[in-house]
Short mmCIF file of C-alpha atoms and ligand atoms in Angstrom, two decimals:
data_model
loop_
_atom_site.label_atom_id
_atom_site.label_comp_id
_atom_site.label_asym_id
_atom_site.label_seq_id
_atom_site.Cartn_x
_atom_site.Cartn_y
_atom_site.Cartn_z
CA UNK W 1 -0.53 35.73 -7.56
CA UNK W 2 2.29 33.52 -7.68
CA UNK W 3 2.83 29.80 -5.83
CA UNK W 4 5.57 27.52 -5.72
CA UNK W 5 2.96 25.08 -5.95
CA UNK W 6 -0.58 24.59 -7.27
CA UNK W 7 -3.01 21.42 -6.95
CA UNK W 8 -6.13 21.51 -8.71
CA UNK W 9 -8.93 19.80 -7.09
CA UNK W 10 -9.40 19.18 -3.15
CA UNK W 11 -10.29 15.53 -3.27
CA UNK W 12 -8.25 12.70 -1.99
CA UNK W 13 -4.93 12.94 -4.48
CA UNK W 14 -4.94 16.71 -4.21
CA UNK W 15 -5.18 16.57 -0.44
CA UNK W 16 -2.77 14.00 -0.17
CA UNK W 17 -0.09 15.13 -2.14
CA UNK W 18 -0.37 18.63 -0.41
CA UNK W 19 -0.24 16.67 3.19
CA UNK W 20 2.66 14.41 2.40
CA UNK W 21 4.58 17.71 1.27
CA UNK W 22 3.86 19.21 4.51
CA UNK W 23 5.58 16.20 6.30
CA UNK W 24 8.57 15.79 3.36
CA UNK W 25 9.22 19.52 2.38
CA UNK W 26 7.75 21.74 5.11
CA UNK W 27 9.90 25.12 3.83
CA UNK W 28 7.52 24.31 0.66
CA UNK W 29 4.20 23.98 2.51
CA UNK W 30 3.74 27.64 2.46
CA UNK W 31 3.70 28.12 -0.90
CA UNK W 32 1.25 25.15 -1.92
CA UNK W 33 -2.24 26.57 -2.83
CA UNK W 34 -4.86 23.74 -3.49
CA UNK W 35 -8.04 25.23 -5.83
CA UNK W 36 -11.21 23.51 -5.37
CA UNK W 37 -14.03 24.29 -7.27
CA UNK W 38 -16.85 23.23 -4.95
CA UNK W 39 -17.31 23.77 -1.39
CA UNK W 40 -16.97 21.44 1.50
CA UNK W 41 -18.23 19.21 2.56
CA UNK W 42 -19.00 18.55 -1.31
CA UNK W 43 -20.80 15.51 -3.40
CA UNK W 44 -18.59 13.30 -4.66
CA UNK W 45 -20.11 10.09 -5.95
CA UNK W 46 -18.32 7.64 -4.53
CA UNK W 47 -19.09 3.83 -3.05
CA UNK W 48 -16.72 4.73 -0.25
CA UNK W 49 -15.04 1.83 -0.11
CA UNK W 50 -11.45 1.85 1.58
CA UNK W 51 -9.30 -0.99 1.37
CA UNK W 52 -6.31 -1.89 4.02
CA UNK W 53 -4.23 0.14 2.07
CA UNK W 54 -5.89 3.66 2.00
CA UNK W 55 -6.23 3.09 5.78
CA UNK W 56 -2.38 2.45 6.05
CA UNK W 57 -1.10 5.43 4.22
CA UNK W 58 -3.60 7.49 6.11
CA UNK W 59 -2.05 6.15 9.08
CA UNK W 60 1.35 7.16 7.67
CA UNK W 61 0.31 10.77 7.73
CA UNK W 62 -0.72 10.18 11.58
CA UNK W 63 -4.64 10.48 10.56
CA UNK W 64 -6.87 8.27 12.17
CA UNK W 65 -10.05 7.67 9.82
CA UNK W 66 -12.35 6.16 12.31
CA UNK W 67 -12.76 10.26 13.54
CA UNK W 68 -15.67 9.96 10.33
CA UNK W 69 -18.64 7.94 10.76
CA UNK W 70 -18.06 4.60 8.82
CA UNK W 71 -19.22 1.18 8.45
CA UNK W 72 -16.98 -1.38 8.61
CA UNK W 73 -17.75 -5.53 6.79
CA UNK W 74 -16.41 -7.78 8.21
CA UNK W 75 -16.56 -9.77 5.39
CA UNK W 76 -16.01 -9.45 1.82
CA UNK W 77 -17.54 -11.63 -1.14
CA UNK W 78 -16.53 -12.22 -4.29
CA UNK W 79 -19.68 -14.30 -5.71
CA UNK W 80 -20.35 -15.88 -9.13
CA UNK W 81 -24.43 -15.93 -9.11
CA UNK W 82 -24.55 -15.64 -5.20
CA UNK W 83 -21.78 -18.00 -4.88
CA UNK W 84 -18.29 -17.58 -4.39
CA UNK W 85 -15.27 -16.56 -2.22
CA UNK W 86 -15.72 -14.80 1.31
CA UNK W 87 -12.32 -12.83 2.45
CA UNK W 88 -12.19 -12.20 6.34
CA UNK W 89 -9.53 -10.68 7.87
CA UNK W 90 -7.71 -11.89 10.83
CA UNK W 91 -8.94 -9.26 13.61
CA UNK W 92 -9.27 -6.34 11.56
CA UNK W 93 -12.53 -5.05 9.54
CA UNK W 94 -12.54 -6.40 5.77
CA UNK W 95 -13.55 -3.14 4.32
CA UNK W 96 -14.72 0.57 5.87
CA UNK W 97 -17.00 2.60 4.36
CA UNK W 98 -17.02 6.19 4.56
CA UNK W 99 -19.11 8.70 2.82
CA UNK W 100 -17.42 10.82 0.69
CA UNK W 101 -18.83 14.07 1.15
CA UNK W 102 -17.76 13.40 5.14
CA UNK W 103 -14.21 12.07 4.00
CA UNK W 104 -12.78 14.37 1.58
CA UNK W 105 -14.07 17.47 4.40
CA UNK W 106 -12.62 15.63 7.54
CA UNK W 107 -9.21 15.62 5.08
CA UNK W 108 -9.41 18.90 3.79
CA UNK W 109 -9.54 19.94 7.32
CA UNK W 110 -6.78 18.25 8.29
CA UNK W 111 -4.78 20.01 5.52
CA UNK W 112 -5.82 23.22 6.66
CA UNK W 113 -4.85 22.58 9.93
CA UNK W 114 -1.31 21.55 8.62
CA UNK W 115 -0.72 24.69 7.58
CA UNK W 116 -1.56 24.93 3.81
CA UNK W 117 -4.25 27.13 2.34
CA UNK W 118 -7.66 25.70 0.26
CA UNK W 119 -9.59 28.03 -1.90
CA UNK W 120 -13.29 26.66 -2.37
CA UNK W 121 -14.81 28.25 -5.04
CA UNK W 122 -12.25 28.41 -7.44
CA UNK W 123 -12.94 26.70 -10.81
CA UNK W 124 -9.88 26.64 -13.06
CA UNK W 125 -10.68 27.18 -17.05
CA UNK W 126 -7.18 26.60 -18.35
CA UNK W 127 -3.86 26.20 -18.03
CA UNK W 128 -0.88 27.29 -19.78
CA UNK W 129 2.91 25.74 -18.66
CA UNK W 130 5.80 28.03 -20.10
CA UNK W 131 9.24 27.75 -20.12
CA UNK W 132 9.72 29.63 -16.11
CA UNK W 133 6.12 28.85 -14.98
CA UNK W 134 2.17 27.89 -15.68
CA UNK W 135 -0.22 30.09 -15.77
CA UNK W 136 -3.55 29.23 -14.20
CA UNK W 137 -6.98 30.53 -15.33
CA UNK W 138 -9.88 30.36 -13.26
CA UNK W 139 -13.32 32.22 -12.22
CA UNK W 140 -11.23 34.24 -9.53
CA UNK W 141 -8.45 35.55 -11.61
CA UNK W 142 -5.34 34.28 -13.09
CA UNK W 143 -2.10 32.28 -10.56
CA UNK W 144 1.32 31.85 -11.80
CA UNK W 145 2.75 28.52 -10.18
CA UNK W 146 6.35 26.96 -10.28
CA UNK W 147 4.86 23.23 -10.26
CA UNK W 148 1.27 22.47 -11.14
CA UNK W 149 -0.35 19.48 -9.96
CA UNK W 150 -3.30 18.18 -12.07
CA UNK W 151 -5.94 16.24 -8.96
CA UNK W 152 -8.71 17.43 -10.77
CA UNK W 153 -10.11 13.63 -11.38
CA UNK W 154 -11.08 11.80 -14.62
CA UNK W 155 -13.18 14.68 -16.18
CA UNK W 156 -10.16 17.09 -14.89
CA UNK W 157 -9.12 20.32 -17.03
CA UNK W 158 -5.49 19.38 -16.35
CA UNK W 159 -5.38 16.76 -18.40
CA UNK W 160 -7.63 17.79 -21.33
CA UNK W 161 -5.47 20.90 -21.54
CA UNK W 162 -1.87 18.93 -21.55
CA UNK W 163 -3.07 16.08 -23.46
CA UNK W 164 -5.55 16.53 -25.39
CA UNK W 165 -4.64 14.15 -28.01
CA UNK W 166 -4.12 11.68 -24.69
CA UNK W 167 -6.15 7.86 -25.20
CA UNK W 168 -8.81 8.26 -22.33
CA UNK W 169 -9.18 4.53 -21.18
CA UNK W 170 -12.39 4.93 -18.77
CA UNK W 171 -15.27 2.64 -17.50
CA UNK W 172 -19.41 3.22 -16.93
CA UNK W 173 -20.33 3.26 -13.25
CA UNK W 174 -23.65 3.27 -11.79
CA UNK W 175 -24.92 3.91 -8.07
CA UNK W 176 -27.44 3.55 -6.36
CA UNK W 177 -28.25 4.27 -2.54
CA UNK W 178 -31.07 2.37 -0.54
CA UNK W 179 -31.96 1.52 2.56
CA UNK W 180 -30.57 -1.60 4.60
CA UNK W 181 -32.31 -4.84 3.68
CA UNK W 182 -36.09 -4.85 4.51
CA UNK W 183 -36.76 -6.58 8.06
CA UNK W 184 -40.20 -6.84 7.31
CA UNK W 185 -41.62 -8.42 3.88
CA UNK W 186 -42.97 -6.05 1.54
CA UNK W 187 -45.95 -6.31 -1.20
CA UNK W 188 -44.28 -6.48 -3.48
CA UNK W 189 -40.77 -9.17 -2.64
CA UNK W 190 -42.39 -11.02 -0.03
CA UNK W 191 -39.48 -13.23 0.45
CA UNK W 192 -37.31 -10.38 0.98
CA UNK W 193 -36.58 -10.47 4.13
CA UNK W 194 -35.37 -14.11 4.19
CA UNK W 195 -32.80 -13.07 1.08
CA UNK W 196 -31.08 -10.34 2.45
CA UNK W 197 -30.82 -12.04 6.10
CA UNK W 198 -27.24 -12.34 7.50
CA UNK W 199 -25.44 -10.01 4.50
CA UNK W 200 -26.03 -6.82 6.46
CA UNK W 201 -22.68 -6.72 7.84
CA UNK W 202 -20.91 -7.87 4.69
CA UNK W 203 -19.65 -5.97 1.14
CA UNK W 204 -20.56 -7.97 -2.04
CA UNK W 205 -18.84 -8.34 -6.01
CA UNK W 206 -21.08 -10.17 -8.01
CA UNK W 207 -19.03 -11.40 -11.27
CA UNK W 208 -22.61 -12.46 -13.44
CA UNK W 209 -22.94 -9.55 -15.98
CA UNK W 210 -19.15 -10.24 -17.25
CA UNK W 211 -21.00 -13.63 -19.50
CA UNK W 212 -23.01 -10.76 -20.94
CA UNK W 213 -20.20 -8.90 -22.11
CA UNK W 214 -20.32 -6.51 -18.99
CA UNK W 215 -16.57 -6.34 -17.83
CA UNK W 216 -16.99 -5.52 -14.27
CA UNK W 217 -19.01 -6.10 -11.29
CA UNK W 218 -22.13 -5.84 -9.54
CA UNK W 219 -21.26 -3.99 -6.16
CA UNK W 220 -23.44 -4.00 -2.77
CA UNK W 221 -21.59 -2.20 0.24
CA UNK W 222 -22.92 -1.81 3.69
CA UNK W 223 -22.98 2.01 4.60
CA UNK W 224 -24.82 4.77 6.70
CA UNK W 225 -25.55 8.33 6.36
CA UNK W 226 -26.84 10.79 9.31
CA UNK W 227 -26.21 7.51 10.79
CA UNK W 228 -28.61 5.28 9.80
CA UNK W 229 -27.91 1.93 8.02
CA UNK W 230 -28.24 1.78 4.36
CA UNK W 231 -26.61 -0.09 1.34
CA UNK W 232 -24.82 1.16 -1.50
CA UNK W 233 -25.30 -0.95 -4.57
CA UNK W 234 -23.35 -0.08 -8.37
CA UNK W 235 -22.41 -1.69 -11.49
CA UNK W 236 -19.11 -1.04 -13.15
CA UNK W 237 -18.10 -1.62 -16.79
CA UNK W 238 -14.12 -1.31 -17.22
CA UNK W 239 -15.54 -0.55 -21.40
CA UNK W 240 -12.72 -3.30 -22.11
CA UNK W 241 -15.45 -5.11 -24.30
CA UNK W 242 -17.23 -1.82 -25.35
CA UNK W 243 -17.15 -3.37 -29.49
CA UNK W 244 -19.36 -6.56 -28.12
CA UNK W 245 -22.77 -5.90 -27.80
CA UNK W 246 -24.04 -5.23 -24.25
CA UNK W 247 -27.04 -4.83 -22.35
CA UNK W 248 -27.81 -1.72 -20.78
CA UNK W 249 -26.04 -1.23 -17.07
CA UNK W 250 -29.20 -0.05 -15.76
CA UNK W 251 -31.21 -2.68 -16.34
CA UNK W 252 -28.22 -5.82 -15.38
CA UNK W 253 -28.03 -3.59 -11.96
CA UNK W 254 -32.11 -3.80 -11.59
CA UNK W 255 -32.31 -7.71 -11.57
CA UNK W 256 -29.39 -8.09 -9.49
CA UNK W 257 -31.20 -5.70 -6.79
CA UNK W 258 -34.41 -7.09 -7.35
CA UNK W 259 -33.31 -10.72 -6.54
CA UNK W 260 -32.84 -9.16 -2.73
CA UNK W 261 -36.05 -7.31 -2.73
CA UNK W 262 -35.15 -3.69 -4.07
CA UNK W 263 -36.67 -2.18 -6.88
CA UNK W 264 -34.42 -0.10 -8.90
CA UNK W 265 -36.55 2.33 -9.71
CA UNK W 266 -37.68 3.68 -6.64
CA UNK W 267 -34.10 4.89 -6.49
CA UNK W 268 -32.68 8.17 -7.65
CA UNK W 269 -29.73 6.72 -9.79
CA UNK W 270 -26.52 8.18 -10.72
CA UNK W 271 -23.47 7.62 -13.14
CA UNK W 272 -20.05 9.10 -13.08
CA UNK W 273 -16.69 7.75 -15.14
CA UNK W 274 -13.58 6.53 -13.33
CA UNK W 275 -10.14 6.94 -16.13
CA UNK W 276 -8.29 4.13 -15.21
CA UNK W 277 -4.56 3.57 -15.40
CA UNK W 278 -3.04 2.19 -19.15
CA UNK W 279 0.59 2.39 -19.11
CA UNK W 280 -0.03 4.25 -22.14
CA UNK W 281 -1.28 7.16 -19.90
CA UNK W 282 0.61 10.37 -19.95
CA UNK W 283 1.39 11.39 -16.19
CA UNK W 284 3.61 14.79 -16.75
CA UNK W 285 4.72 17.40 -18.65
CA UNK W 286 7.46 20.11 -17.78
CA UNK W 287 6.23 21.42 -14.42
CA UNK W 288 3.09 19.38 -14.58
CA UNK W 289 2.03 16.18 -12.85
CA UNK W 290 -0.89 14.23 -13.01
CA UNK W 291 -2.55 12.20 -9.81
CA UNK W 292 -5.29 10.39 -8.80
CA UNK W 293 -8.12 9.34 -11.98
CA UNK W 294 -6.35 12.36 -13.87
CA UNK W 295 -3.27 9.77 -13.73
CA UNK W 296 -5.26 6.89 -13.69
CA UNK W 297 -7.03 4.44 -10.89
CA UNK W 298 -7.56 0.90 -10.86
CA UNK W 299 -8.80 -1.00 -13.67
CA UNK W 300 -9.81 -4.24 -11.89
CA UNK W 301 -12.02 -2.46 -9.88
CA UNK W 302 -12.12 0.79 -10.05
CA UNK W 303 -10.61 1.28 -6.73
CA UNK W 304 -9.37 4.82 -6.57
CA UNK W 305 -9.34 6.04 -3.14
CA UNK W 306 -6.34 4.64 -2.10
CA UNK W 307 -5.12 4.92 -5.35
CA UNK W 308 -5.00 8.68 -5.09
CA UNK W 309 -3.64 8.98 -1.71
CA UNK W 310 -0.65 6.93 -3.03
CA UNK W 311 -0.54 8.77 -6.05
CA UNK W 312 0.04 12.23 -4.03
CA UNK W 313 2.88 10.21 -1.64
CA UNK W 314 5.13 9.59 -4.99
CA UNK W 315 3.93 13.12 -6.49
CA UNK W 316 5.27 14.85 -3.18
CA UNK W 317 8.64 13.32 -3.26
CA UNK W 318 9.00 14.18 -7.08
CA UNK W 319 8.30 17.73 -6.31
CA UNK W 320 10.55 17.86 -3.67
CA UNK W 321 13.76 16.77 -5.53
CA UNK W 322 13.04 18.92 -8.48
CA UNK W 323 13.24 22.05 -6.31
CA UNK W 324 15.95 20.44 -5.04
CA UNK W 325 18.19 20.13 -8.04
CA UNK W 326 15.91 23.39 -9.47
CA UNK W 327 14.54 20.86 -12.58
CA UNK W 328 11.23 20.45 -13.49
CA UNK W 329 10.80 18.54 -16.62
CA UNK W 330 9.64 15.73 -14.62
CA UNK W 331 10.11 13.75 -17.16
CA UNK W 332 10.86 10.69 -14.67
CA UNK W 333 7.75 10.99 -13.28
CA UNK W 334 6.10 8.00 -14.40
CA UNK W 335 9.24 5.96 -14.10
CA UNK W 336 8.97 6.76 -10.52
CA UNK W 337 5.12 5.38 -10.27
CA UNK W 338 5.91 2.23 -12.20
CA UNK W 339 8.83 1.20 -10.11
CA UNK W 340 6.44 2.17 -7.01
CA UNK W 341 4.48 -0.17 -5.18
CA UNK W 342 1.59 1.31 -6.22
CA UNK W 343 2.82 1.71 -9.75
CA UNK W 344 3.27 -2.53 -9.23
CA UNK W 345 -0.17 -2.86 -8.10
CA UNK W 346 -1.40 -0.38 -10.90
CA UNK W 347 0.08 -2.76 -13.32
CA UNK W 348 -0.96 -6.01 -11.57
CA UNK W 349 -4.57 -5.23 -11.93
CA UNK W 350 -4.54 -3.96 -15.04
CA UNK W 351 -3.21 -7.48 -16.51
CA UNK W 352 -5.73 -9.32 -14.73
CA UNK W 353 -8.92 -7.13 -15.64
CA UNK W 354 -7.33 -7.79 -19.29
CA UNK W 355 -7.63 -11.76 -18.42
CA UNK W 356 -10.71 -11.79 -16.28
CA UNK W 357 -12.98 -9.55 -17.82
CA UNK W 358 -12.93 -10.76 -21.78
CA UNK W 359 -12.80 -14.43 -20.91
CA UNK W 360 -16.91 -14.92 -20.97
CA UNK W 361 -17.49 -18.31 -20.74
CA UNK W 362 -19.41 -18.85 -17.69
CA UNK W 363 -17.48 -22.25 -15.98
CA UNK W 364 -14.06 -20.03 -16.02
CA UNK W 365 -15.99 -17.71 -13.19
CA UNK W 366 -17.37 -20.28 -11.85
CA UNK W 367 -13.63 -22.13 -11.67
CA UNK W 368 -12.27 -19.04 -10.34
CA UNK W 369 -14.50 -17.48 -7.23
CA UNK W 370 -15.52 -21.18 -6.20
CA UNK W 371 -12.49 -23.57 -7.72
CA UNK W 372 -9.61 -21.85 -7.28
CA UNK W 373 -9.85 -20.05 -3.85
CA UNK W 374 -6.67 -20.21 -2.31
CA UNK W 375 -4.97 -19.43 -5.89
CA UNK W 376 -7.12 -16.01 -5.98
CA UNK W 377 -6.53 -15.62 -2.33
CA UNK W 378 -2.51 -15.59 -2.84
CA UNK W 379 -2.84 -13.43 -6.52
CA UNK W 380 -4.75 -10.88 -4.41
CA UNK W 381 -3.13 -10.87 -1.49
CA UNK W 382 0.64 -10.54 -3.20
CA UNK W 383 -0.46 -8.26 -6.38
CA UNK W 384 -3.65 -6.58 -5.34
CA UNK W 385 -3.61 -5.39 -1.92
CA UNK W 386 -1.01 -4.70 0.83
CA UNK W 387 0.57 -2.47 -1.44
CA UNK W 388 0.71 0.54 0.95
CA UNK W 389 2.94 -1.40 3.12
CA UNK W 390 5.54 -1.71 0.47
CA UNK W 391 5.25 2.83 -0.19
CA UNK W 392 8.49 4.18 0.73
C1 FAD X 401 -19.76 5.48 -8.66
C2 FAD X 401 -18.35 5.40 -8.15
C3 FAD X 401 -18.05 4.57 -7.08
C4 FAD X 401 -16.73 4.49 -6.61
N1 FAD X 401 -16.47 3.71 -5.52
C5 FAD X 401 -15.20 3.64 -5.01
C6 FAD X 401 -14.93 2.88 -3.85
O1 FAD X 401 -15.81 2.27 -3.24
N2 FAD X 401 -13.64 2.84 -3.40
C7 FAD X 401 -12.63 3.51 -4.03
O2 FAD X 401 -11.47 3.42 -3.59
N3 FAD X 401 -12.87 4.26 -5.14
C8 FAD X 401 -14.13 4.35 -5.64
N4 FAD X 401 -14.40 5.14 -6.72
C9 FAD X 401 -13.28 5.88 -7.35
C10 FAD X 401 -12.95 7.14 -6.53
O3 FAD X 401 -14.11 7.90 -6.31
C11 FAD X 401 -11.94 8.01 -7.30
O4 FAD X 401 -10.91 7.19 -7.79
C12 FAD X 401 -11.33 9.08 -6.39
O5 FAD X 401 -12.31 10.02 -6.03
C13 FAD X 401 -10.18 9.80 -7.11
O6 FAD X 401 -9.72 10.87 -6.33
P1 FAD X 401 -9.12 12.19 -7.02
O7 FAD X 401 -8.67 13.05 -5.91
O8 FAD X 401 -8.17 11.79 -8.07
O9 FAD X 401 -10.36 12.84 -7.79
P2 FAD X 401 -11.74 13.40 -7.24
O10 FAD X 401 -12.12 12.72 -5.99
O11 FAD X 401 -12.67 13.34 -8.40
O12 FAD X 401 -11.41 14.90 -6.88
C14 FAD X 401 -11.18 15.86 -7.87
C15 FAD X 401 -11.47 17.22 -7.27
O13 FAD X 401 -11.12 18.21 -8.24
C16 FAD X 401 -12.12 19.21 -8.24
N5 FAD X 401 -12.08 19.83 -9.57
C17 FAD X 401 -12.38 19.23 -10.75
N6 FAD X 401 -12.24 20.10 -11.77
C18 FAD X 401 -11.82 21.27 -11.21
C19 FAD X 401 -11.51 22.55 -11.76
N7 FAD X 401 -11.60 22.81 -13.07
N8 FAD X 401 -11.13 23.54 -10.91
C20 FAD X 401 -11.00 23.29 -9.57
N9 FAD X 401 -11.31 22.10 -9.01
C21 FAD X 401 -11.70 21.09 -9.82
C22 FAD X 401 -13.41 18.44 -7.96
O14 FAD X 401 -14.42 19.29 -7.47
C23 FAD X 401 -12.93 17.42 -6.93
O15 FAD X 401 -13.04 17.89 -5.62
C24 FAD X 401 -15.71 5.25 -7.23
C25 FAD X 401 -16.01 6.09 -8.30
C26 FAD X 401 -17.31 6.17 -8.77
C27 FAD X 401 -17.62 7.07 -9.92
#
């Protein structure tokens, strides 16, 4: 079975990349065959978090994500023990929440419907690139592609196959899904209810495991499933200060919940890595390409949604020139990210998870999230976010 083109793995980078093909290189839309190994609408653990700039290339593509059920917060915090910076956006949501499972369907659907075919089902054992081709493995039988596209995300095949000898840079993250904040008091947190009043509608970072040599966050989202309101809460360790001694994630995520009333374990909890981006990170081979977490996503956060979708803009046009000028060491590839505005933003947050997470003393958080406001304001909004806009 031979394909110009073959992306491993249906979530958002895969999807993307194959979509912004369609729109840049429809005579090559034909031949693009994405292999998924689950079927939709899969798991995918996932906060769901979308920032401004996932929303915008969406909108680039003519997709309109409000189609999914979401939540939207208005407001977003970034607290130092409960107290900190609140971002609001002039007439525009803050932060939407989707669930993934609903997400990566709805945009696997809109692929289809663009014209480009998704085999569920398919799970892809190796991979072999050759002078004139790569040969793909998988539990259905063995694909010849021109161009393979590695979206199979931080665990992916793709990369442990290309790389192997590759430094994996990744971070410990925790979730947990709840209910919305209690309305009435229970037994056992009376005072509940009067704790969790008025941040229903907002998304929360809590910055008070990073003293204790956690180098990350405390999350709390707003979010919904069948439609009814719930939260998602998670902890995530970057592993920048994995030689320190730490305490366990579980147990830094249980008092943080249990200050608002929830009791961590009367919740099914589950971890999953996110590989961030190092500009160490290998991104391509001859007639390979990495994108999304199997490229690398935020550091600072772990934000990877949008990540991917801009990963699989970039990967898109790099596929179309090389079957253009009929080249395909790609060995420009991760020029091409760097110089990017996501590449920019990639780097941006990288620096500053490398200055904000090992500085521990407790006064330079507290100088930060409550001090310096406007200073963080401007850093994020020039180097963090409102990168989309800047995508060619
Ligand atoms: C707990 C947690 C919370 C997070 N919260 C947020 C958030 O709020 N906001 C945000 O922006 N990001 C968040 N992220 C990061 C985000 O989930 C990822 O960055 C994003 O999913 C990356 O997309 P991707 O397409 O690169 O990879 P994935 O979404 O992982 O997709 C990879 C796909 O490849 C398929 N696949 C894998 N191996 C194979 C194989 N061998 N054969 C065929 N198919 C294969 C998988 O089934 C999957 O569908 C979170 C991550 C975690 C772990």
């Amino acid at each position: 079975m031979d394909h110009h083109i073959i992306i491993i793995g249906g979530g958002p980078s895969g999807l993307s990349t194959a979509l912004h093909l369609q729109r840049i290189a429809p005579h090559l839309a034909g031949r693009v065959l994405i292999l998924e190994k689950e079927h939709y609408p899969r798991f995918k653990l996932c906060a769901g978090g979308l920032t401004i700039d996932a929303e915008i290339i969406l909108q680039r593509l003519g997709l309109d994500v409000s189609e999914i059920p979401h939540t939207d917060a208005e407001d977003i915090h970034f607290d130092f023990q409960a107290k900190g910076l609140r971002i609001r956006l002039p007439k525009r949501h803050a932060l939407r929440v989707i669930r993934r499972d609903e997400f990566d369907n709805w945009l696997a659907e809109k692929t289809r419907k663009s014209g480009i075919e998704i085999r569920e089902g398919v799970v892809v054992k190796n991979i072999t690139p050759k002078s004139d081709r790569v040969i793909v493995e998988t539990n259905q039988g063995i694909f010849h592609a021109q161009v393979l596209v590695g979206a199979d995300g931080s665990n992916g095949i793709t990369r442990r196959n290309i790389f192997p000898k590759d430094s994996v840079y990744t971070s410990r993250v925790l979730e947990v899904i709840t209910p919305t904040y209690p309305h009435r008091p229970s037994s056992t947190f009376p005072n509940s209810v009067e704790i969790g009043r008025g941040r229903e509608g907002a998304a929360y970072f809590e910055f008070s495991p990073v003293p204790n040599n956690i180098a990350g966050y405390i999350w709390d989202f707003p979010t919904q499933i069948n439609g009814e309101a719930m939260r998602c809460w998670g902890i995530y360790d970057t592993n920048i200060l994995a030689s320190e001694q730490r305490p366990q994630l579980k147990e830094t995520l249980a008092k943080e919940m249990n200050r608002f009333g929830f009791d961590l374990n009367d919740y099914e909890i589950k971890g999953h890595p996110i590989r961030w981006y190092s500009p160490e990170n290998q991104m391509s081979a001859p007639r390979v390409l990495l994108v999304g977490d199997a490229a690398g996503a935020d550091p600072l956060f772990g934000e990877g949604i949008s990540i991917a979708l801009g990963y699989g803009a970039i990967a898109a046009h790099e596929i179309e020139e090389a079957f253009q000028r009929n080249e395909f060491s790609f060995n420009r590839f991760k020029r091409r990210v760097v110089r990017s505005a996501l590449g920019q933003t990639l780097i941006a947050r990288w620096i500053i998870a490398y200055i904000l997470y090992p500085i521990k003393w407790k006064w330079f958080q507290i100088l930060l999230w409550r001090i310096s406001k406007p200073i963080v304001i401007i850093v994020a909004w020039l180097f963090v976010l409102n990168w989309g806009k800047r995508m060619k």
